[in-house]
Coordinates of C-alpha atoms and ligand atoms in Angstrom, one line a residue:
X228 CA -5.8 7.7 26.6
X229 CA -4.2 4.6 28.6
X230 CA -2.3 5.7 31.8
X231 CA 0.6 4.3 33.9
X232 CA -0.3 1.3 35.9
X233 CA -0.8 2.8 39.3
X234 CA 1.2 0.7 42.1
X235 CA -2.0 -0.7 43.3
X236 CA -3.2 -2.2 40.0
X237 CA 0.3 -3.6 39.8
X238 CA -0.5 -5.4 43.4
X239 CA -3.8 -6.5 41.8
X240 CA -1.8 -8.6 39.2
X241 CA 0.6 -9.4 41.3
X242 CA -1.9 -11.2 43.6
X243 CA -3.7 -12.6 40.5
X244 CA -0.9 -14.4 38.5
X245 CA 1.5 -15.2 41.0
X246 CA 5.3 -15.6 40.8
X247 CA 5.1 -17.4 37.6
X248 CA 2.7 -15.1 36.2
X249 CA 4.2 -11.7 37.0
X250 CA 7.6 -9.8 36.7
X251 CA 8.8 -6.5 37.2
X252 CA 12.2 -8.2 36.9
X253 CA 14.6 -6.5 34.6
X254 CA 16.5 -9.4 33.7
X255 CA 13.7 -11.8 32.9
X256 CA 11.5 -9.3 30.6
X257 CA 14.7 -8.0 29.2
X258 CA 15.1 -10.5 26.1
X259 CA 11.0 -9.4 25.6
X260 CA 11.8 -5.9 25.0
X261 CA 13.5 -5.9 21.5
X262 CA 11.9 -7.2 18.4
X263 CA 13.1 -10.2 16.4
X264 CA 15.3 -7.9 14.4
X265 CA 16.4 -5.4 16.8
X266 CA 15.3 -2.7 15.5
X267 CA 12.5 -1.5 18.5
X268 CA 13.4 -1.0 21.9
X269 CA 11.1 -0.8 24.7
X270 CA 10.6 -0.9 28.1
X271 CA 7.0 -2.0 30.7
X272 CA 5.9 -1.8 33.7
X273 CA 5.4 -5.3 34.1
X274 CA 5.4 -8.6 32.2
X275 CA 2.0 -10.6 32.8
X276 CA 2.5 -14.7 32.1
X277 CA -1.3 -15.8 32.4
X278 CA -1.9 -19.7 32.5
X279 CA -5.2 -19.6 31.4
X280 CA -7.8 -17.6 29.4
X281 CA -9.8 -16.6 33.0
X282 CA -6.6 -15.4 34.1
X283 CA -6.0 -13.4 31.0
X284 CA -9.9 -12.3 31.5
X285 CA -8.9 -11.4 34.5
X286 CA -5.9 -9.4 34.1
X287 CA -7.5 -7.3 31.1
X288 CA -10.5 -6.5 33.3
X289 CA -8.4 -5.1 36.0
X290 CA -6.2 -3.3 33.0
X291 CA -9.8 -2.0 31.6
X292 CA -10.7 -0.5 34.4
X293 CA -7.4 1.5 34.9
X294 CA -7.2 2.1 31.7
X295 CA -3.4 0.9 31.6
X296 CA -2.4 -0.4 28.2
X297 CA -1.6 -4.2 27.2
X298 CA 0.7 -5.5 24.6
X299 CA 0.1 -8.9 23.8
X300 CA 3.0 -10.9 23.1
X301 CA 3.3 -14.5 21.7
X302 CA 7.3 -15.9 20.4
X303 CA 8.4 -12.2 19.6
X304 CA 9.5 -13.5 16.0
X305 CA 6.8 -10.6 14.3
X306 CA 8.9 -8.0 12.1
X307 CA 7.5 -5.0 12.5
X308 CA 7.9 -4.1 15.8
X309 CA 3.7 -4.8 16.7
X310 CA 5.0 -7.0 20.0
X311 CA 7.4 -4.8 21.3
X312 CA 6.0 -1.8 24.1
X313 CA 7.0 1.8 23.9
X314 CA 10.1 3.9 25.3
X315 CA 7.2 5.0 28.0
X316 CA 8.5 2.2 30.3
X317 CA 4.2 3.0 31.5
X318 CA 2.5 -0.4 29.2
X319 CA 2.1 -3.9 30.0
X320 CA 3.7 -6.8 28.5
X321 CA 1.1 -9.5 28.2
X322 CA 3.1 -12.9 27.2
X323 CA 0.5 -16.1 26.2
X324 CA 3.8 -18.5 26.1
X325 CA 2.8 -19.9 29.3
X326 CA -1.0 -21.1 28.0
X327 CA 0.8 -23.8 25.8
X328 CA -1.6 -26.7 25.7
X329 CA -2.7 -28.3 22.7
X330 CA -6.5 -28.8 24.0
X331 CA -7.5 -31.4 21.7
X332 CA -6.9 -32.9 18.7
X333 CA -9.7 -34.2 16.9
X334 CA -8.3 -37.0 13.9
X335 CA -11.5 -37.4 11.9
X336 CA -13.1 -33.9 11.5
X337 CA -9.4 -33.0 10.9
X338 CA -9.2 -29.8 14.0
X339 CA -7.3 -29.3 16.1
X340 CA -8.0 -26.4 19.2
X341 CA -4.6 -25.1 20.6
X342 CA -3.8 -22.4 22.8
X343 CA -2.3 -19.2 21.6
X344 CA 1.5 -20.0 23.5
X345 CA 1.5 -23.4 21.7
X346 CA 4.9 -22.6 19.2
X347 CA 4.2 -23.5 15.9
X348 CA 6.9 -26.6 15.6
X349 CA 5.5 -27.8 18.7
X350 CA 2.1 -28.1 17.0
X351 CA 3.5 -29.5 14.2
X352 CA 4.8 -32.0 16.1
X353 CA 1.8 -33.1 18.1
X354 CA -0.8 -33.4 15.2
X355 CA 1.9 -35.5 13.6
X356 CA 1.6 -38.5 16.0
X357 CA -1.8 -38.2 14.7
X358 CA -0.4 -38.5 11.3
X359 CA -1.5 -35.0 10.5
X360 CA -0.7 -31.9 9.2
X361 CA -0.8 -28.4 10.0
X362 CA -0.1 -27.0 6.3
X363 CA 1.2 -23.1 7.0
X364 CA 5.0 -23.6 8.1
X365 CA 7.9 -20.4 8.0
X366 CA 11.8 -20.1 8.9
X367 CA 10.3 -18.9 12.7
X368 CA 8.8 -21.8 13.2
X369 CA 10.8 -22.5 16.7
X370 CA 9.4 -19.2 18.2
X371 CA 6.0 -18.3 16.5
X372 CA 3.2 -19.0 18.5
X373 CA -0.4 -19.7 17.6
X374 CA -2.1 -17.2 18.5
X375 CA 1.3 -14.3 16.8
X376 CA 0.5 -16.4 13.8
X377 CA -3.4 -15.8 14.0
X378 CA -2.8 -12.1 15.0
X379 CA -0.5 -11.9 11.9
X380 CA -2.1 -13.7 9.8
X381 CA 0.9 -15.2 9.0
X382 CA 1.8 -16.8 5.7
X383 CA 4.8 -19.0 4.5
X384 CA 5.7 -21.0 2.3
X385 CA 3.0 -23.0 1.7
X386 CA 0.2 -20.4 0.8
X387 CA -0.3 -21.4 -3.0
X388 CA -2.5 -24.5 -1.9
X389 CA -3.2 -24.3 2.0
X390 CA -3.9 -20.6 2.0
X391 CA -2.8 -17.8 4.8
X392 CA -3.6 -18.4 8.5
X393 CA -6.8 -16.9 7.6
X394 CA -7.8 -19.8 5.7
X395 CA -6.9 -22.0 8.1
X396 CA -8.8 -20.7 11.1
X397 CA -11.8 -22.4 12.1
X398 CA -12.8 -20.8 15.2
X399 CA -11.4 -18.5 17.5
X400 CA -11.4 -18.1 21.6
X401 CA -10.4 -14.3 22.2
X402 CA -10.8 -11.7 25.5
X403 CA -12.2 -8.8 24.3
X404 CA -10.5 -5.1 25.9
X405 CA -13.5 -5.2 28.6
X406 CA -12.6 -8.2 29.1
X407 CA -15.5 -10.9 28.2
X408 CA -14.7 -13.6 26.9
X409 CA -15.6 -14.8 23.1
X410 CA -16.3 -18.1 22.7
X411 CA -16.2 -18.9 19.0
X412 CA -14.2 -22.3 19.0
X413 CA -16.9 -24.3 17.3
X414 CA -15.6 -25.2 13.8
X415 CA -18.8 -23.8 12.0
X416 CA -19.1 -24.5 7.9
X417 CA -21.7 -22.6 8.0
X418 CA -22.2 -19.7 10.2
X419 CA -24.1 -16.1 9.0
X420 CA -24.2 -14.2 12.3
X421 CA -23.4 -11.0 11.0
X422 CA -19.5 -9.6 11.0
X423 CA -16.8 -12.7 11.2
X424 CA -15.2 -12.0 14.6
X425 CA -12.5 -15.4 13.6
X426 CA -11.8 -13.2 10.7
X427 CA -11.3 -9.9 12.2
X428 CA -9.0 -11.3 14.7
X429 CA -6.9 -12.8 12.1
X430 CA -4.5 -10.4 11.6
X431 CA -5.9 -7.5 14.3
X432 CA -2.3 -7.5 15.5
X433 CA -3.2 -7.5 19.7
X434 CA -5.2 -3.9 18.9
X435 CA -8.5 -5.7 19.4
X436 CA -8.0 -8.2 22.3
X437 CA -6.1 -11.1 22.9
X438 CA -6.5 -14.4 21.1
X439 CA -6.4 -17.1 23.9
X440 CA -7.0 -20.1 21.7
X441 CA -7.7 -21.4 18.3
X442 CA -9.4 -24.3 16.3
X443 CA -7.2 -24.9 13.3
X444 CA -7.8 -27.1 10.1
X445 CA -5.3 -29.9 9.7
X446 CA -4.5 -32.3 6.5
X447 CA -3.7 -35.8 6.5
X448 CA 0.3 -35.9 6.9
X449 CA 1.9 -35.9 3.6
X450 CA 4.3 -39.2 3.1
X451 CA 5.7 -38.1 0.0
X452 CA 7.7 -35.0 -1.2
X453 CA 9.5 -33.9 -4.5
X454 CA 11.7 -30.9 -4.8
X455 CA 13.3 -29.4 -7.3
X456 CA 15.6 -26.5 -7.8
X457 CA 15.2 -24.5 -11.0
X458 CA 17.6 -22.4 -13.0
X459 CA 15.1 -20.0 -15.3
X460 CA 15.8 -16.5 -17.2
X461 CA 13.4 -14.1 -15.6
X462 CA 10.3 -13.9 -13.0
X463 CA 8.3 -13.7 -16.1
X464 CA 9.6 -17.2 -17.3
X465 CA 8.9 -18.4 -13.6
X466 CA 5.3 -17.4 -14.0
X467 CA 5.1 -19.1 -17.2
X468 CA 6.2 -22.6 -15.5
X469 CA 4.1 -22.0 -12.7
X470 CA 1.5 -21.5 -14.6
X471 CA 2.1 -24.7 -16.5
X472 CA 2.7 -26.5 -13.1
X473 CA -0.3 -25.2 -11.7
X474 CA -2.7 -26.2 -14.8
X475 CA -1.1 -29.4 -14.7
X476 CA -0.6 -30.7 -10.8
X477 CA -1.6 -27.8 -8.8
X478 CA -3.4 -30.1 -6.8
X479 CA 0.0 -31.4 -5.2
X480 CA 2.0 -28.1 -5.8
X481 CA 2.9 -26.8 -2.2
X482 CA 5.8 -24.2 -2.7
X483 CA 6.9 -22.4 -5.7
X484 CA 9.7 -19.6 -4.2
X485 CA 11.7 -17.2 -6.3
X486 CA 15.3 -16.7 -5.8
X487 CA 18.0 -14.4 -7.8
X488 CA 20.9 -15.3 -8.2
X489 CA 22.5 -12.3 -5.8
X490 CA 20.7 -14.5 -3.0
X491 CA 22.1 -17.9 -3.5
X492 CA 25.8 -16.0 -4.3
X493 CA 25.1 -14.2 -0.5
X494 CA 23.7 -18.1 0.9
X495 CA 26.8 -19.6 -0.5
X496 CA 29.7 -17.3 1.2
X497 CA 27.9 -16.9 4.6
X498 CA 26.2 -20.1 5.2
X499 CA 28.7 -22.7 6.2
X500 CA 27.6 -26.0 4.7
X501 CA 25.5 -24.8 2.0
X502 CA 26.4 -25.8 -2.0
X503 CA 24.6 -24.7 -5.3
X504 CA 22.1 -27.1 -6.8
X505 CA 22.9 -26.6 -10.3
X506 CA 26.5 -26.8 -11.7
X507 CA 26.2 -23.1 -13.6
X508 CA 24.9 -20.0 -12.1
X509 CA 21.5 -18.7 -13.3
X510 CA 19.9 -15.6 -13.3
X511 CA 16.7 -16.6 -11.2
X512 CA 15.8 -19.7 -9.5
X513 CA 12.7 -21.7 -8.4
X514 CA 12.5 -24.1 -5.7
X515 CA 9.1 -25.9 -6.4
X516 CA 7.8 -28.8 -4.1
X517 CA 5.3 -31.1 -4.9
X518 CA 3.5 -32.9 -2.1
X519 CA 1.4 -36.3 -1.7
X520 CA 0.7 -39.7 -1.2
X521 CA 2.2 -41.2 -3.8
X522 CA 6.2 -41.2 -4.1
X523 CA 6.1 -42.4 -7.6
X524 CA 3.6 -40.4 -9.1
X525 CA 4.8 -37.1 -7.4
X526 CA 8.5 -38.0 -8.9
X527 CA 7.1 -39.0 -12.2
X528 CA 4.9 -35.7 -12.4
X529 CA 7.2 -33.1 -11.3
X530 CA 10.2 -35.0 -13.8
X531 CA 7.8 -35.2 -16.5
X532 CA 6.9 -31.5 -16.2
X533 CA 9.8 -30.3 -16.2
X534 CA 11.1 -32.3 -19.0
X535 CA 8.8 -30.7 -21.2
X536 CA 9.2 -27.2 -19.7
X537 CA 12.9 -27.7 -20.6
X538 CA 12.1 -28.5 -24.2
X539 CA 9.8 -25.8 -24.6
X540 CA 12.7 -23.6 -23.3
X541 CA 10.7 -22.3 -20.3
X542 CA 13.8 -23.9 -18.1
X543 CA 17.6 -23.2 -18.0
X544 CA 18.2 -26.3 -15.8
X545 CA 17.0 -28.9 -13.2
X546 CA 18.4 -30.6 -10.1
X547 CA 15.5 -33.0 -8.3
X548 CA 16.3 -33.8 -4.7
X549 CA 17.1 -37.7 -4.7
X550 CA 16.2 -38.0 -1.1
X551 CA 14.4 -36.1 2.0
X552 CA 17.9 -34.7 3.0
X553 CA 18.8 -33.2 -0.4
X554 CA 15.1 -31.5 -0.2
X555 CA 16.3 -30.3 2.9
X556 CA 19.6 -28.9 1.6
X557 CA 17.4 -27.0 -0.9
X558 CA 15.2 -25.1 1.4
X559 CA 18.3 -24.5 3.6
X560 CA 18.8 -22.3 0.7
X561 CA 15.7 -20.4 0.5
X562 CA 15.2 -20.4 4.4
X563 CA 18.8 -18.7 5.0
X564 CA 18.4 -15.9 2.5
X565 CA 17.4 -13.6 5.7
X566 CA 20.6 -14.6 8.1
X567 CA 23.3 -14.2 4.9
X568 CA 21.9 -11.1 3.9
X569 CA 22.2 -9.9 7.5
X570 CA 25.5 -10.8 7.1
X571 CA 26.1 -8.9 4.1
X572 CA 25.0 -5.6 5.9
X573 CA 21.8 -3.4 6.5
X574 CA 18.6 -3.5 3.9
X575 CA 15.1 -1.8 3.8
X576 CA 12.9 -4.6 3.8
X577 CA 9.6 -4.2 2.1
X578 CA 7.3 -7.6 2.1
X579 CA 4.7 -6.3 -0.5
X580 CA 2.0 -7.9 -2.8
X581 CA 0.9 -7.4 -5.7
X582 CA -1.6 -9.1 -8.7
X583 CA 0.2 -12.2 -9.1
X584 CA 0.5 -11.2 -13.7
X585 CA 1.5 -7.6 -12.4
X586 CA 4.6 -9.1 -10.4
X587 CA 7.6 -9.4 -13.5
X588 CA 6.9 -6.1 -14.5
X589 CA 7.4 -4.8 -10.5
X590 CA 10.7 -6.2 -10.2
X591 CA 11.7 -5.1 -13.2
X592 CA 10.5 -1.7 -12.9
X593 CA 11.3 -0.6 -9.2
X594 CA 14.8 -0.9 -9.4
X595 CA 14.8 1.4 -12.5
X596 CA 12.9 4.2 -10.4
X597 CA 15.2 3.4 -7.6
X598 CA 17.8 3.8 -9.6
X599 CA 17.0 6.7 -10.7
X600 CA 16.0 8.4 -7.7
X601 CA 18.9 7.3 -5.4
X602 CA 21.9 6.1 -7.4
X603 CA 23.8 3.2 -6.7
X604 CA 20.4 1.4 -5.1
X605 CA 20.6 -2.1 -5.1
X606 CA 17.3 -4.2 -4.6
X607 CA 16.5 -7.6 -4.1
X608 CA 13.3 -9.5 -5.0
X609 CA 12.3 -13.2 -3.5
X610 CA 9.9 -15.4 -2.3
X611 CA 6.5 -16.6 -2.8
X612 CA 5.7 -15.6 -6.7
X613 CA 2.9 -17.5 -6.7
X614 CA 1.2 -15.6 -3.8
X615 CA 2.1 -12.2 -6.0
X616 CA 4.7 -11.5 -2.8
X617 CA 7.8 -11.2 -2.7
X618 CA 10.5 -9.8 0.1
X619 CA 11.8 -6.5 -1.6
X620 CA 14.7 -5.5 -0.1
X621 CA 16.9 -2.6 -1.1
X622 CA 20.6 -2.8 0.0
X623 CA 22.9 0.6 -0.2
X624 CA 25.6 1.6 -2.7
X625 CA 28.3 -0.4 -2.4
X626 CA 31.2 1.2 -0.6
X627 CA 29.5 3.8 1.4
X628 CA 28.3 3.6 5.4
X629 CA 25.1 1.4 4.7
X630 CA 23.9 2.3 7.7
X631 CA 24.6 6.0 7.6
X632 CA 22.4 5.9 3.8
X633 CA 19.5 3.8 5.2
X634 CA 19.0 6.7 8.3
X635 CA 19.4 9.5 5.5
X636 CA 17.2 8.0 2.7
X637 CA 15.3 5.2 4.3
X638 CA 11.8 7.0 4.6
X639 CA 11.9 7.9 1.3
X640 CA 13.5 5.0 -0.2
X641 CA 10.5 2.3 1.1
X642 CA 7.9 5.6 0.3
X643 CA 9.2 5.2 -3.4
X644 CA 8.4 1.1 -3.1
X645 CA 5.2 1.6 -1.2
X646 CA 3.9 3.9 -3.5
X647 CA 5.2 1.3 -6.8
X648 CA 2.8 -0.8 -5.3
X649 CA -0.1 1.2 -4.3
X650 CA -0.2 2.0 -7.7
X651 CA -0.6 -1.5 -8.8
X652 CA -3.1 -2.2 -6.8
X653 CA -0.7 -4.4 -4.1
X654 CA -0.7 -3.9 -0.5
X655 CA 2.6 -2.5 1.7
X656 CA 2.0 -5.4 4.0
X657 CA 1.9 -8.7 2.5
X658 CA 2.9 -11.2 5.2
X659 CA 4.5 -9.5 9.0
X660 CA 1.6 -6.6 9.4
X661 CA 2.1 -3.0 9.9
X662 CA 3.2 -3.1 13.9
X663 CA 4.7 0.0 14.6
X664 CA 6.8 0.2 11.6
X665 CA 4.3 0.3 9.0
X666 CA 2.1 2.5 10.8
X667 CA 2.4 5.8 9.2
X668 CA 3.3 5.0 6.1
X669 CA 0.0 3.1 6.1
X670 CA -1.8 6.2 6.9
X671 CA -0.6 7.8 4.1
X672 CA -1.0 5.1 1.1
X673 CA -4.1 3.8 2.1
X674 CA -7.6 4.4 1.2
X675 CA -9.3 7.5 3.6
X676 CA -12.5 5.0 3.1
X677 CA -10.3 1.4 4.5
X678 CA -8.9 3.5 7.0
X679 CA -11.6 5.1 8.4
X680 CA -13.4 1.8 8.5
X681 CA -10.6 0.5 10.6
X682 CA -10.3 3.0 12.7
X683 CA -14.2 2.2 13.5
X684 CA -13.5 -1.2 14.2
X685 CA -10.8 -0.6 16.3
X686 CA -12.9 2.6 18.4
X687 CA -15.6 0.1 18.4
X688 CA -14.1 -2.9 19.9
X689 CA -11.7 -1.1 22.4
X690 CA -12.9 2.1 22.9
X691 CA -10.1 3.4 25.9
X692 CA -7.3 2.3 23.5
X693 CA -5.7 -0.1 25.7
X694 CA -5.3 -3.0 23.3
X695 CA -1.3 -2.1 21.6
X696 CA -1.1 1.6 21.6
X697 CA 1.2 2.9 18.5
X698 CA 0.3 -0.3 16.3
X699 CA -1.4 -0.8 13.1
X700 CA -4.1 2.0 13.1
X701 CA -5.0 4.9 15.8
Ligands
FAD948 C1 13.2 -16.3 10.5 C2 11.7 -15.8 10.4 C3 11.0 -16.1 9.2 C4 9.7 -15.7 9.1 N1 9.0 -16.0 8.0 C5 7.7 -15.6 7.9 C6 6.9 -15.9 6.8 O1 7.4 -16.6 5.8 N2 5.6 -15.5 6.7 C7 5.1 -14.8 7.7 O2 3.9 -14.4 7.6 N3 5.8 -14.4 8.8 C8 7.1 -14.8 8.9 N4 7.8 -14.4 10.0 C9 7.2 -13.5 11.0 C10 6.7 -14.1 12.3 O3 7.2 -15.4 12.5 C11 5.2 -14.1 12.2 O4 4.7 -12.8 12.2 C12 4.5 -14.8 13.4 O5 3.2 -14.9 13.2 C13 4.7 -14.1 14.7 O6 4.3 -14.9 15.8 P1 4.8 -14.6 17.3 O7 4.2 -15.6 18.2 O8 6.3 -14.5 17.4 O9 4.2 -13.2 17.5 P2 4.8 -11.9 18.2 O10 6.0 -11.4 17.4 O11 4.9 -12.1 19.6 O12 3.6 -10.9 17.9 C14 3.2 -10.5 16.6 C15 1.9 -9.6 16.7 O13 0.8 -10.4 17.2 C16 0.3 -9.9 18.4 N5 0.0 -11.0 19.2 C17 0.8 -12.0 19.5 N6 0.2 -13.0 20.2 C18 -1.1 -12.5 20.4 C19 -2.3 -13.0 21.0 N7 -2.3 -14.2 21.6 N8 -3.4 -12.3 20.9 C20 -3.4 -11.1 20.3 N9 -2.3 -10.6 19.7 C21 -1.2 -11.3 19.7 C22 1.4 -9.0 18.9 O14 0.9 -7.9 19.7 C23 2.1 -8.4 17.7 O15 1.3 -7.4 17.2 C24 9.1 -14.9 10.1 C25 9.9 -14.6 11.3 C26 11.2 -15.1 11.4 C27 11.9 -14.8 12.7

């Protein structure tokens, strides 16, 4: 059991990290203390800014031996509460946002090795001048950092070809919770050393130590781009084409996003500036995005396509961007879908998986049980079909206190989801973790054999429980 920092451990770090590196301030942590969505509050004893991955050796072995807890923390943009400390006001906020350097960038093995504070458009950015790319991007691009996306094992929108985080982790650097340091940077092909510590970091959510650096794959910069934005009947006509698409030139096929209509109406009347693609409304959308060298052949593939996927009556209607900006337009749609349904007033929001072929039938089906089980239910599907996940969210009865519904039916409202999906054989976590939200429910749903074998790992590794108390598994 982890205990309150005592005032000379807090000295300890104080001493250690300097002004720049430690806070009891309640000003300066304050904006640290909430999640992305404001739905966890917490308070901490201190907030620890480490510059360097000795330093964060440092503090944990200090935090190890007082068995005081740590909560890593990287852009705060995570969605399920997994950065955000207790009510106990007794853990430690550990921030990586000051260990921000992009340690090198090497052009022909296509790697890059950047620390875990590096924030993810900054990344982008620097391999760029390289003419590079790092091929995983997501609408919290400005805040996520390196190592929340590695401890996340964050998706996006760009899955279907480049794979999650997961995939594109080639080594890891990590602090362990007696704080040694693991060394596993070297971007090994080949490497059959027993259990894949990269891997088991990827997506540990802070409960196993801290990620202080990563070497990540990168592509060669794309220099072409075709978008299109697709009125269709039904998710299972949007599988269809994107199985066509795929057979056809998947090799180029970056993003293939499904949107209902509901969404684009709620993009339309909160987002200023924002205008439909296609001149009628239509039940579903897809925004699919081909990318590639060659302008021309991208253009004349995706048109072509879609020519014949209108003929064959797979297709309502087409717009293709004309230009770079109109692409932009078009994934201003998808990427404001969160902030306008903010604006519309409180959801449950489920991001689940399920088998890609199994996904028509789930949309169609859980608002039927919803339905019938809490009347007046209104649930939302969209996002990345072609990953089988989708952003389920389930909005209250119109005219009644949303928020008074969500606090009386909430629990059992995402239970009914969760349990829709166990059944299919999809997971309750499909892209932001379990954090602290997720956390029992997970305990219930999930296999007594995969959560036993977590709990292992997790006893194994960090024995005193120091590493994020209350998150992912106990
Ligand atoms: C607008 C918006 C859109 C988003 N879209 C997507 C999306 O499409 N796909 C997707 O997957 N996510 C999405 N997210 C969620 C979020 O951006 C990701 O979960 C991201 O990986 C979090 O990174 P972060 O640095 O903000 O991590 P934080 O929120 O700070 O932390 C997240 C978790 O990682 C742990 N952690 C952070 N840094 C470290 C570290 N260095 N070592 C060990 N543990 C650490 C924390 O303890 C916590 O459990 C979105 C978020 C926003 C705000």
């Amino acid at each position: 059991m982890p205990r309150r920092p005592s005032p000379s451990l807090l000295r300890a770090l104080s001493d250690l990290l300097g002004v720049k590196g430690f806070s009891t301030d309640a000003d300066a942590m304050a904006p640290w203390l909430t999640d992305w969505r404001g739905k966890y509050h917490g308070r901490a004893a201190a907030m620890l800014s480490p510059a360097s991955t000795e330093e964060v050796a440092a503090v944990v072995r200090l935090c190890a031996e007082a068995d005081a807890a740590l909560v890593p923390q990287g852009g705060n943009s995570g969605m399920v509460g997994g950065a955000t400390p207790d009510a106990s006001g007794d853990q430690l906020l550990l921030s990586l946002r000051r260990m921000n350097r992009v340690r090198h960038i090497d052009v022909a093995a296509g790697i890059a090795i950047a620390e875990a504070g590096v924030i993810l458009q900054s990344f982008h950015d620097a391999v760029l001048t390289h003419g590079l790319r790092f091929p995983l991007t997501l609408g919290g691009k400005g805040s996520a950092t390196i190592g929340g996306l590695v401890s996340t094992n964050a998706g996006g929108t760009q899955v279907l070809r480049h794979g999650t985080m997961r995939a594109l982790v080639a080594g890891i650097e990590a602090v362990l919770p007696d704080g040694s340091i693991f060394d596993g940077l070297a971007p090994l092909k080949k490497d059959n050393r027993g259990y894949d510590l990269r891997h088991l970091f990827c997506g540990a959510e802070g409960t196993l130590g801290v990620v202080t650096a990563a070497a990540l794959h990168l592509v060669r910069a794309a220099t072409a781009r075709r978008t299109a934005w697709i009125g269709v009947e039904s998710p299972e006509t949007a599988l269809a084409l994107l199985r066509r698409l795929d057979a056809a030139i998947g090799r180029t096929l970056e993003g293939f996003e499904l949107i209902p209509h509901a969404c684009l109406d709620a993009v339309l009347r909160h987002i200023p500036g924002t205008r439909a693609p296609l001149a009628d409304a239509h039940p579903w959308y897809v925004l699919a995005e081909l990318a590639g060298d060659d302008d021309t052949a991208l253009g004349d593939a995706l048109e072509g396509q879609l020519a014949a996927a209108l003929d064959a009556g797979l297709v309502r209607d087409v717009a293709l961007a004309k230009n770079d900006r109109e692409s932009d337009d078009f994934w201003r749609l998808r990427d404001s879908i969160s902030e306008a349904e903010r604006a519309d007033g409180p959801a449950l929001q489920h991001d689940i998986s399920v088998p890609v072929d199994l996904m028509p039938a789930f949309i169609a089906d859980n608002p039927v049980r919803l339905g019938a089980a809490f009347p007046g239910a209104r649930a939302l599907s969209f996002g990345h079909l072609g990953d089988g996940n989708v952003h389920h969210h389930v909005q209250p009865p119109h005219g009644i206190d949303g928020a008074a519904w969500i606090a009386a039916h909430g629990a059992d409202v995402s239970r009914l989801v969760y349990t829709h999906v166990v059944e299919l054989g999809g997971s309750i976590s499909a892209e932001h973790g379990i954090g602290q939200m997720k956390r029992d429910i997970l305990a219930e749903l999930d296999s007594p054999a995969r959560l036993a074998a977590l709990r292992g790992v997790k006893h194994g590794l960090d024995p005193a429980g120091i590493f994020n108390p209350g998150k992912l598994i106990g």
